[in-house]
Coordinates of C-alpha atoms in Angstrom, one line a residue:
X93 CA 0.0 0.0 0.0
X94 CA 2.8 2.4 0.9
X95 CA 4.7 1.5 -2.3
X96 CA 1.5 2.2 -4.4
X97 CA 0.9 5.5 -2.7
X98 CA 4.5 6.5 -3.3
X99 CA 4.2 5.6 -7.0
X100 CA 1.0 7.6 -7.3
X101 CA 2.7 10.6 -5.6
X102 CA 5.7 10.4 -7.9
X103 CA 3.3 10.1 -10.9
X104 CA 1.3 13.2 -9.8
X105 CA 4.6 15.1 -9.2
X106 CA 5.8 14.2 -12.7
X107 CA 2.5 15.3 -14.2
X108 CA 2.6 18.6 -12.2
X109 CA 6.2 19.2 -13.2
X110 CA 5.4 18.6 -16.9
X111 CA 2.4 21.0 -16.7
X112 CA 4.6 23.6 -15.0
X113 CA 7.3 23.3 -17.7
X114 CA 4.7 23.5 -20.4
X115 CA 3.2 26.6 -18.8
X116 CA 6.6 28.1 -18.5
X117 CA 7.4 27.5 -22.1
X118 CA 4.1 29.0 -23.1
X119 CA 4.6 32.2 -21.0
X120 CA 8.1 32.6 -22.3
X121 CA 7.3 32.0 -26.0
X122 CA 7.5 34.9 -28.5
X123 CA 3.9 34.4 -29.5
X124 CA 2.7 34.9 -25.9
X125 CA 4.9 38.0 -25.4
X126 CA 3.9 39.7 -28.6
X127 CA 0.2 38.9 -27.9
X128 CA 0.5 40.4 -24.4
X129 CA 2.1 43.5 -25.8
X130 CA -0.7 44.0 -28.3
X131 CA -3.4 43.4 -25.7
X132 CA -1.7 45.8 -23.3
X133 CA -1.6 48.6 -26.0
X134 CA -5.2 47.9 -27.1
X135 CA -6.4 47.9 -23.6
X136 CA -4.7 51.2 -22.7
X137 CA -6.0 52.9 -25.9
X138 CA -9.5 51.5 -25.3
X139 CA -9.6 52.7 -21.7
X140 CA -8.3 56.1 -22.8
X141 CA -10.9 56.4 -25.6
X142 CA -13.7 55.4 -23.2
X143 CA -12.5 57.7 -20.4
X144 CA -12.5 60.6 -22.9
X145 CA -15.9 59.9 -24.4
X146 CA -17.5 59.3 -21.0
X147 CA -16.0 62.6 -19.7
X148 CA -13.9 60.9 -17.0
X149 CA -11.0 63.0 -18.3
X150 CA -11.1 66.3 -20.0
X151 CA -10.7 65.7 -23.8
X152 CA -9.4 69.3 -24.2
X153 CA -6.4 68.4 -22.0
X154 CA -5.9 64.7 -22.7
X155 CA -7.3 64.2 -26.2
X156 CA -8.5 60.8 -27.4
X157 CA -6.9 58.0 -29.5
X158 CA -9.4 58.4 -32.4
X159 CA -8.7 62.1 -32.4
X160 CA -4.9 61.5 -32.4
X161 CA -5.3 59.2 -35.4
X162 CA -7.3 61.9 -37.2
X163 CA -4.7 64.5 -36.3
X164 CA -1.9 62.2 -37.6
X165 CA -3.7 61.8 -41.0
X166 CA -4.1 65.6 -41.2
X167 CA -0.8 66.8 -39.8
X168 CA 1.9 64.3 -41.0
X169 CA 1.3 64.7 -44.8
X170 CA 1.0 68.5 -44.4
X171 CA 3.6 70.9 -45.7
X172 CA 4.2 72.3 -42.2
X173 CA 4.9 68.8 -40.9
X174 CA 7.4 68.0 -43.7
X175 CA 9.2 71.3 -43.3
X176 CA 9.4 70.9 -39.5
X177 CA 10.6 67.3 -39.9
X178 CA 13.3 68.4 -42.3
X179 CA 14.5 71.2 -39.8
X180 CA 14.5 68.8 -36.9
X181 CA 16.0 65.9 -38.8
X182 CA 18.8 68.0 -40.2
X183 CA 19.8 69.3 -36.8
X184 CA 19.6 65.8 -35.2
X185 CA 21.7 64.3 -38.0
X186 CA 24.4 66.9 -37.9
X187 CA 24.6 66.9 -34.1
X188 CA 24.6 63.1 -33.9
X189 CA 27.4 62.7 -36.4
X190 CA 29.6 65.6 -35.0
X191 CA 29.0 64.6 -31.4
X192 CA 29.4 60.9 -31.8
X193 CA 32.6 61.1 -33.9
X194 CA 34.3 63.7 -31.8
X195 CA 33.1 62.1 -28.5
X196 CA 34.3 58.6 -29.6
X197 CA 37.7 59.9 -30.7
X198 CA 38.1 61.8 -27.4
X199 CA 37.1 58.8 -25.4
X200 CA 39.4 56.4 -27.3
X201 CA 42.3 58.8 -26.8
X202 CA 41.6 59.1 -23.1
X203 CA 41.2 55.4 -22.7
X204 CA 44.5 54.6 -24.5
X205 CA 46.5 57.4 -22.7
X206 CA 46.6 57.1 -18.9
X207 CA 48.4 60.5 -18.7
X208 CA 45.7 62.4 -20.6
X209 CA 43.0 60.5 -18.8
X210 CA 44.5 61.6 -15.4
X211 CA 44.6 65.2 -16.5
X212 CA 41.3 65.6 -18.4
X213 CA 39.2 62.8 -17.1
X214 CA 38.2 64.4 -13.8
X215 CA 36.7 67.4 -15.7
X216 CA 34.3 65.3 -17.7
X217 CA 31.8 64.5 -14.9
X218 CA 31.4 68.1 -13.6
X219 CA 31.0 69.5 -17.1
X220 CA 28.5 66.8 -18.1
X221 CA 26.5 67.4 -14.9
X222 CA 25.4 70.9 -16.1
X223 CA 21.8 70.7 -17.4
X224 CA 21.9 71.3 -21.1
X225 CA 18.5 72.9 -21.3
X226 CA 19.7 75.6 -19.0
X227 CA 22.4 76.4 -21.5
X228 CA 19.9 76.8 -24.4
X229 CA 19.3 80.6 -23.7
X230 CA 23.1 81.1 -23.7
X231 CA 23.6 79.2 -27.0
X232 CA 20.7 81.2 -28.5
X233 CA 22.4 84.4 -27.4
X234 CA 25.6 83.4 -29.0
X235 CA 24.3 81.9 -32.2
X236 CA 20.8 83.4 -32.5
X237 CA 17.7 81.5 -33.7
X238 CA 19.6 79.4 -36.1
X239 CA 20.2 75.7 -36.6
X240 CA 23.7 76.2 -35.1
X241 CA 22.2 76.8 -31.6
X242 CA 20.2 73.6 -31.8
X243 CA 23.2 71.6 -33.1
X244 CA 25.6 72.9 -30.4
X245 CA 23.1 72.1 -27.6
X246 CA 22.6 68.5 -28.9
X247 CA 26.4 68.0 -29.5
X248 CA 27.1 69.1 -26.0
X249 CA 24.9 66.1 -24.9
X250 CA 26.1 63.5 -27.3
X251 CA 29.8 64.3 -27.0
X252 CA 30.1 63.7 -23.3
X253 CA 28.0 60.5 -23.4
X254 CA 30.1 59.0 -26.2
X255 CA 33.4 60.2 -24.7
X256 CA 32.6 58.5 -21.4
X257 CA 31.2 55.4 -23.2
X258 CA 34.3 55.0 -25.4
X259 CA 36.7 55.6 -22.5
X260 CA 34.9 52.9 -20.5
X261 CA 34.9 50.6 -23.5
X262 CA 38.7 50.8 -23.9
X263 CA 39.3 50.4 -20.2
X264 CA 37.1 47.3 -20.1
X265 CA 39.1 45.4 -22.7
X266 CA 40.8 42.3 -21.3
X267 CA 44.1 43.4 -19.8
X268 CA 45.8 40.2 -20.7
X269 CA 44.7 40.7 -24.3
X270 CA 46.1 44.2 -24.4
X271 CA 49.4 42.9 -22.8
X272 CA 49.7 40.1 -25.5
X273 CA 49.0 42.6 -28.3
X274 CA 51.8 44.9 -27.0
X275 CA 54.2 41.9 -26.6
X276 CA 53.8 40.9 -30.2
X277 CA 54.7 44.4 -31.2
X278 CA 51.3 46.0 -32.2
X279 CA 51.6 49.7 -32.5
X280 CA 49.0 52.1 -31.2
X281 CA 47.0 52.3 -34.5
X282 CA 47.1 48.5 -35.0
X283 CA 46.2 48.0 -31.3
X284 CA 43.2 50.2 -31.7
X285 CA 41.9 48.7 -35.0
X286 CA 42.6 45.0 -34.2
X287 CA 42.1 44.7 -30.5
X288 CA 40.3 47.7 -28.9
X289 CA 37.6 48.4 -31.4
X290 CA 36.4 44.8 -32.0
X291 CA 36.2 44.3 -28.3
X292 CA 34.4 47.6 -27.7
X293 CA 31.7 47.3 -30.4
X294 CA 28.9 46.2 -28.1
X295 CA 29.5 49.0 -25.6
X296 CA 30.0 51.5 -28.4
X297 CA 26.7 50.6 -30.1
X298 CA 24.8 50.7 -26.8
X299 CA 26.2 54.3 -26.5
X300 CA 25.2 55.2 -30.0
X301 CA 21.6 54.0 -29.6
X302 CA 21.4 56.1 -26.4
X303 CA 23.0 59.2 -27.8
X304 CA 20.7 59.3 -30.9
X305 CA 17.7 59.5 -28.5
X306 CA 19.5 62.3 -26.5
X307 CA 20.4 64.1 -29.7
X308 CA 16.7 64.0 -30.7
X309 CA 15.7 65.2 -27.2
X310 CA 18.3 68.0 -27.2
X311 CA 17.2 69.4 -30.6
X312 CA 13.4 69.2 -29.8
X313 CA 14.0 70.8 -26.4
X314 CA 16.0 73.6 -27.9
X315 CA 13.3 74.2 -30.5
X316 CA 10.7 74.4 -27.7
X317 CA 12.8 77.1 -25.9
X318 CA 13.3 79.2 -29.0
X319 CA 13.5 78.5 -32.7
X320 CA 12.1 79.5 -36.1
X321 CA 10.9 76.0 -37.0
X322 CA 11.0 72.3 -36.2
X323 CA 8.9 69.7 -34.4
X324 CA 9.6 71.3 -31.0
X325 CA 8.1 74.6 -32.2
X326 CA 5.1 72.7 -33.5
X327 CA 4.6 71.1 -30.1
X328 CA 4.6 74.5 -28.4
X329 CA 2.3 76.0 -31.0
X330 CA -0.3 73.3 -30.8
X331 CA -0.1 73.0 -27.1
X332 CA -0.7 76.7 -26.6
X333 CA -3.8 76.4 -28.8
X334 CA -5.1 73.3 -27.0
X335 CA -4.8 71.1 -30.1
X336 CA -3.7 68.2 -27.8
X337 CA -4.4 65.5 -30.4
X338 CA -2.0 67.1 -32.8
X339 CA 0.6 67.3 -30.0
X340 CA 0.2 63.5 -29.4
X341 CA 0.5 63.0 -33.2
X342 CA 3.9 64.7 -33.2
X343 CA 5.0 62.7 -30.1
X344 CA 4.1 59.5 -31.9
X345 CA 6.1 60.6 -34.9
X346 CA 9.1 61.3 -32.7
X347 CA 8.7 57.9 -31.0
X348 CA 8.5 56.1 -34.3
X349 CA 11.7 57.8 -35.5
X350 CA 13.6 56.8 -32.4
X351 CA 12.3 53.2 -32.5
X352 CA 13.3 52.9 -36.2
X353 CA 16.8 54.3 -35.7
X354 CA 17.3 52.1 -32.7
X355 CA 16.2 49.1 -34.8
X356 CA 18.7 50.0 -37.5
X357 CA 21.5 50.3 -34.9
X358 CA 20.6 46.9 -33.4
X359 CA 20.6 45.3 -36.9
X360 CA 24.0 46.8 -37.7
X361 CA 25.4 45.7 -34.4
X362 CA 24.3 42.1 -35.1
X363 CA 26.0 42.2 -38.5
X364 CA 29.2 43.5 -37.0
X365 CA 29.2 40.9 -34.2
X366 CA 28.4 37.9 -36.4
X367 CA 31.9 36.7 -35.8
X368 CA 31.0 36.1 -32.2
X369 CA 28.4 33.5 -33.0
X370 CA 29.9 30.1 -32.5

């Protein structure tokens, strides 16, 4: 009797374990995760729409999803939208390229030169801690209501993030690998191209994905403070006239741009790191 009971208990335990494993696989599957994401978004938008229609929230202040969709169809193809997108996109592109290239070079130099790092490194954190948006009026005073003011503000954000990122990437390279490279006679340029950069690619691309978002934020914030055009100016204009649905339409546009560029960086990183796949 005891042996029979023990066997039944073991059988029940095996069945329970198999059910638990099956449930775990289901919950962790891509189909379940994607379905949960869609349901979460649909549920949020449905609740927002109902709350707006029922008067639970003020539609003038919070808008509604159907109104945002209508605003997107009206605003995005408009001439104003295209001109604003061009102004903001040009400033973001220039600031991202200038800031990422100069910041990466500065970070690599500091990472490879202990002397320069000891002299200049301590200044990076205090300078980087200054709120950039507080500098916007100063840049506007220096450069006027021009693209230069927006670019300088965004570059001041991107540069320091990439400089610190590149410096940390160099310092995180395996010390034994660096020693072996120097022992076999690799010069600084070869050391950088053959050892440092390949090892630092993941960290570098993580920084690039982050800094593009900050470049976009810096440009839009600068446009919201003072500018002659751009998506930031449109946000201020439509907010002041209580066209909240159009404001959300612009925010959706900015979010889409950031997600698209992040996807491009991720795909490029995977291509560059294909050699790591065993």
